[in-house]
Amino acid sequence: MRIITGSARGTRLKSPVGEGTRPTADRTREALFSMLGARVYDARVLDLFAGTGALALEALSRGAESAVLVDHATYTVLQENVRRTKMEERAEIRRGDVYGQTAALSREGRRFDLIFADPPYACGDNTRVLAAVNEGALPDAGGLLVLEQGADEPLIERSGRLSLVRERRYGAARICFYAEEVRE
């Protein structure tokens, strides 16, 4: 696992021991960032279920302004990967339950341009993730939530203010893009 491009290009990332974490494959990550394009530049990023931190660190490497990485089990791996990529100044690591941290970020008034969420496949968290992001009003105006789920898991077309705007399959993964519905 490595950073694909940008200031930390080629940096190898440490992975957690065991099978509790399923990092986004390099090919899938490359396709995702190709779709995001210039949207990443100067973005404030939130990475839920961060695991190795690959998504947030790739965004920082490509010019994102800042990133908050949240995970309950991989804190030391996240610290090491932030250090390896030299992103200490722009990355904030939060250890704890994703839903508790989402609520805390909301209380702090934090908003994000890009939110990545990669919960464990087939655990039923997709609906809960969408609800937490909605309730916290975490996406900034024009913000985007990128949810990775199993390719065989059902699509959620709408949740609160968020609507599915695009989805792509990559092997066993499906990447779903959600944006706030524009009301006229």
CSV table of C-alpha atoms in Angstrom, one decimal:
chain,number,residue,atom,x,y,z
A,1,MET,CA,0.0,0.0,0.0
A,2,ARG,CA,1.4,3.3,-1.1
A,3,ILE,CA,0.5,7.0,-1.8
A,4,ILE,CA,-0.1,7.2,-5.5
A,5,THR,CA,0.7,10.8,-6.4
A,6,GLY,CA,1.4,14.2,-5.1
A,7,SER,CA,3.9,15.4,-2.5
A,8,ALA,CA,4.1,12.0,-0.7
A,9,ARG,CA,4.1,10.0,-3.9
A,10,GLY,CA,5.5,6.5,-3.4
A,11,THR,CA,5.4,6.6,0.4
A,12,ARG,CA,4.6,3.1,1.7
A,13,LEU,CA,1.9,2.9,4.3
A,14,LYS,CA,1.9,0.6,7.3
A,15,SER,CA,-1.1,-1.7,7.5
A,16,PRO,CA,-2.6,-3.0,10.7
A,17,VAL,CA,-1.9,-6.6,11.7
A,18,GLY,CA,-4.9,-9.0,11.3
A,19,GLU,CA,-7.9,-9.0,9.1
A,20,GLY,CA,-10.0,-6.4,10.9
A,21,THR,CA,-9.1,-3.7,8.3
A,22,ARG,CA,-9.6,-3.8,4.6
A,23,PRO,CA,-7.7,-1.0,3.0
A,24,THR,CA,-9.0,0.5,-0.3
A,25,ALA,CA,-7.0,-1.1,-3.1
A,26,ASP,CA,-4.5,1.2,-4.9
A,27,ARG,CA,-6.4,0.8,-8.2
A,28,THR,CA,-9.7,1.7,-6.6
A,29,ARG,CA,-8.1,4.7,-4.8
A,30,GLU,CA,-6.5,5.9,-8.1
A,31,ALA,CA,-9.9,5.7,-9.9
A,32,LEU,CA,-11.6,7.5,-7.0
A,33,PHE,CA,-9.2,10.4,-7.0
A,34,SER,CA,-9.3,10.6,-10.8
A,35,MET,CA,-13.1,11.1,-10.5
A,36,LEU,CA,-12.7,13.7,-7.7
A,37,GLY,CA,-10.1,15.6,-9.8
A,38,ALA,CA,-9.6,19.3,-8.7
A,39,ARG,CA,-12.2,19.0,-6.0
A,40,VAL,CA,-9.5,17.6,-3.7
A,41,TYR,CA,-7.3,20.8,-3.9
A,42,ASP,CA,-7.7,23.0,-0.7
A,43,ALA,CA,-10.4,20.6,0.6
A,44,ARG,CA,-11.1,20.0,4.2
A,45,VAL,CA,-11.3,16.2,4.5
A,46,LEU,CA,-12.9,13.9,7.0
A,47,ASP,CA,-11.9,10.2,6.9
A,48,LEU,CA,-14.3,7.9,8.9
A,49,PHE,CA,-13.2,4.3,9.6
A,50,ALA,CA,-9.8,5.6,8.5
A,51,GLY,CA,-7.9,2.3,8.9
A,52,THR,CA,-4.5,3.0,7.4
A,53,GLY,CA,-5.4,6.6,6.6
A,54,ALA,CA,-4.7,6.0,2.9
A,55,LEU,CA,-7.7,8.1,1.6
A,56,ALA,CA,-7.1,11.1,3.7
A,57,LEU,CA,-3.3,11.0,3.2
A,58,GLU,CA,-3.8,10.6,-0.6
A,59,ALA,CA,-6.0,13.7,-0.5
A,60,LEU,CA,-3.4,15.6,1.5
A,61,SER,CA,-0.7,14.5,-0.9
A,62,ARG,CA,-2.8,15.9,-3.7
A,63,GLY,CA,-3.2,19.3,-2.1
A,64,ALA,CA,-6.1,19.1,0.4
A,65,GLU,CA,-5.9,21.8,3.1
A,66,SER,CA,-6.4,19.5,6.1
A,67,ALA,CA,-7.7,16.1,7.2
A,68,VAL,CA,-9.3,14.6,10.2
A,69,LEU,CA,-8.8,10.8,10.5
A,70,VAL,CA,-11.1,8.8,12.8
A,71,ASP,CA,-10.8,5.2,13.8
A,72,HIS,CA,-11.1,3.3,17.0
A,73,ALA,CA,-8.6,0.5,16.4
A,74,THR,CA,-5.8,1.8,14.3
A,75,TYR,CA,-4.5,4.9,16.1
A,76,THR,CA,-0.9,3.9,16.2
A,77,VAL,CA,-0.9,2.9,12.5
A,78,LEU,CA,-2.5,6.2,11.6
A,79,GLN,CA,0.2,8.1,13.7
A,80,GLU,CA,3.0,6.1,11.9
A,81,ASN,CA,1.5,6.8,8.4
A,82,VAL,CA,1.0,10.5,9.1
A,83,ARG,CA,4.6,10.6,10.2
A,84,ARG,CA,5.8,8.7,7.1
A,85,THR,CA,4.0,11.0,4.7
A,86,LYS,CA,5.2,14.1,6.7
A,87,MET,CA,1.6,15.4,7.1
A,88,GLU,CA,1.7,16.1,10.8
A,89,GLU,CA,0.9,19.8,10.3
A,90,ARG,CA,-2.3,19.1,8.3
A,91,ALA,CA,-3.6,15.8,9.7
A,92,GLU,CA,-5.6,15.5,13.0
A,93,ILE,CA,-6.1,11.9,14.3
A,94,ARG,CA,-9.0,11.2,16.5
A,95,ARG,CA,-9.2,7.9,18.3
A,96,GLY,CA,-12.6,6.6,19.2
A,97,ASP,CA,-16.0,5.5,18.0
A,98,VAL,CA,-16.8,7.0,14.6
A,99,TYR,CA,-20.3,8.0,15.7
A,100,GLY,CA,-19.2,9.6,18.9
A,101,GLN,CA,-16.5,11.5,17.0
A,102,THR,CA,-18.9,12.5,14.3
A,103,ALA,CA,-21.2,14.0,17.0
A,104,ALA,CA,-18.2,15.8,18.6
A,105,LEU,CA,-17.1,17.3,15.3
A,106,SER,CA,-20.7,18.5,14.8
A,107,ARG,CA,-20.8,20.2,18.2
A,108,GLU,CA,-17.5,21.9,17.4
A,109,GLY,CA,-19.1,23.3,14.3
A,110,ARG,CA,-16.7,21.5,11.9
A,111,ARG,CA,-17.6,21.2,8.2
A,112,PHE,CA,-15.9,19.3,5.5
A,113,ASP,CA,-15.7,19.5,1.7
A,114,LEU,CA,-14.9,15.8,1.3
A,115,ILE,CA,-16.0,13.0,3.7
A,116,PHE,CA,-14.7,9.5,3.1
A,117,ALA,CA,-16.4,6.6,4.9
A,118,ASP,CA,-15.3,3.0,4.5
A,119,PRO,CA,-17.1,1.0,7.2
A,120,PRO,CA,-16.6,-2.8,7.3
A,121,TYR,CA,-18.6,-4.5,4.5
A,122,ALA,CA,-21.9,-6.2,5.3
A,123,CYS,CA,-22.1,-4.9,8.9
A,124,GLY,CA,-25.1,-2.7,8.2
A,125,ASP,CA,-23.3,0.5,9.0
A,126,ASN,CA,-24.0,2.3,5.7
A,127,THR,CA,-27.4,3.6,6.8
A,128,ARG,CA,-26.0,4.6,10.2
A,129,VAL,CA,-23.0,6.4,8.6
A,130,LEU,CA,-25.3,8.4,6.3
A,131,ALA,CA,-27.6,9.3,9.2
A,132,ALA,CA,-24.6,10.4,11.3
A,133,VAL,CA,-23.3,12.7,8.6
A,134,ASN,CA,-26.7,14.1,8.0
A,135,GLU,CA,-27.5,14.7,11.7
A,136,GLY,CA,-24.1,16.3,12.1
A,137,ALA,CA,-24.6,18.6,9.1
A,138,LEU,CA,-20.9,17.8,8.4
A,139,PRO,CA,-20.7,18.4,4.7
A,140,ASP,CA,-20.1,22.0,3.8
A,141,ALA,CA,-22.1,23.6,1.1
A,142,GLY,CA,-21.3,21.7,-2.1
A,143,GLY,CA,-19.6,19.0,0.0
A,144,LEU,CA,-19.4,15.4,-1.0
A,145,LEU,CA,-19.6,12.1,0.9
A,146,VAL,CA,-17.8,9.2,-0.6
A,147,LEU,CA,-19.0,5.9,0.8
A,148,GLU,CA,-17.2,2.6,0.1
A,149,GLN,CA,-19.4,-0.5,0.5
A,150,GLY,CA,-19.4,-4.1,-0.7
A,151,ALA,CA,-20.5,-4.4,-4.4
A,152,ASP,CA,-23.4,-6.7,-3.3
A,153,GLU,CA,-24.7,-4.5,-0.6
A,154,PRO,CA,-27.9,-2.6,-1.4
A,155,LEU,CA,-27.7,1.0,-2.7
A,156,ILE,CA,-29.1,3.7,-0.5
A,157,GLU,CA,-30.6,6.3,-2.9
A,158,ARG,CA,-31.4,9.0,-0.3
A,159,SER,CA,-30.8,9.7,3.3
A,160,GLY,CA,-32.0,12.9,4.8
A,161,ARG,CA,-30.5,15.8,2.8
A,162,LEU,CA,-28.0,13.5,1.0
A,163,SER,CA,-28.8,11.9,-2.3
A,164,LEU,CA,-26.8,9.4,-4.3
A,165,VAL,CA,-25.3,11.2,-7.3
A,166,ARG,CA,-22.9,8.6,-8.7
A,167,GLU,CA,-21.8,5.1,-8.1
A,168,ARG,CA,-19.1,2.8,-9.5
A,169,ARG,CA,-18.1,-0.8,-9.0
A,170,TYR,CA,-14.5,-1.9,-8.6
A,171,GLY,CA,-14.3,-5.7,-8.0
A,172,ALA,CA,-15.8,-6.4,-4.6
A,173,ALA,CA,-16.1,-2.7,-3.8
A,174,ARG,CA,-18.7,-0.1,-4.8
A,175,ILE,CA,-18.0,3.6,-4.4
A,176,CYS,CA,-21.0,5.8,-3.8
A,177,PHE,CA,-21.0,9.6,-4.1
A,178,TYR,CA,-23.6,11.5,-2.1
A,179,ALA,CA,-24.3,15.2,-2.2
A,180,GLU,CA,-26.8,17.5,-0.5
A,181,GLU,CA,-30.0,17.9,-2.4
A,182,VAL,CA,-30.4,21.4,-3.9
A,183,ARG,CA,-33.8,22.8,-3.0
A,184,GLU,CA,-35.3,25.5,-5.1
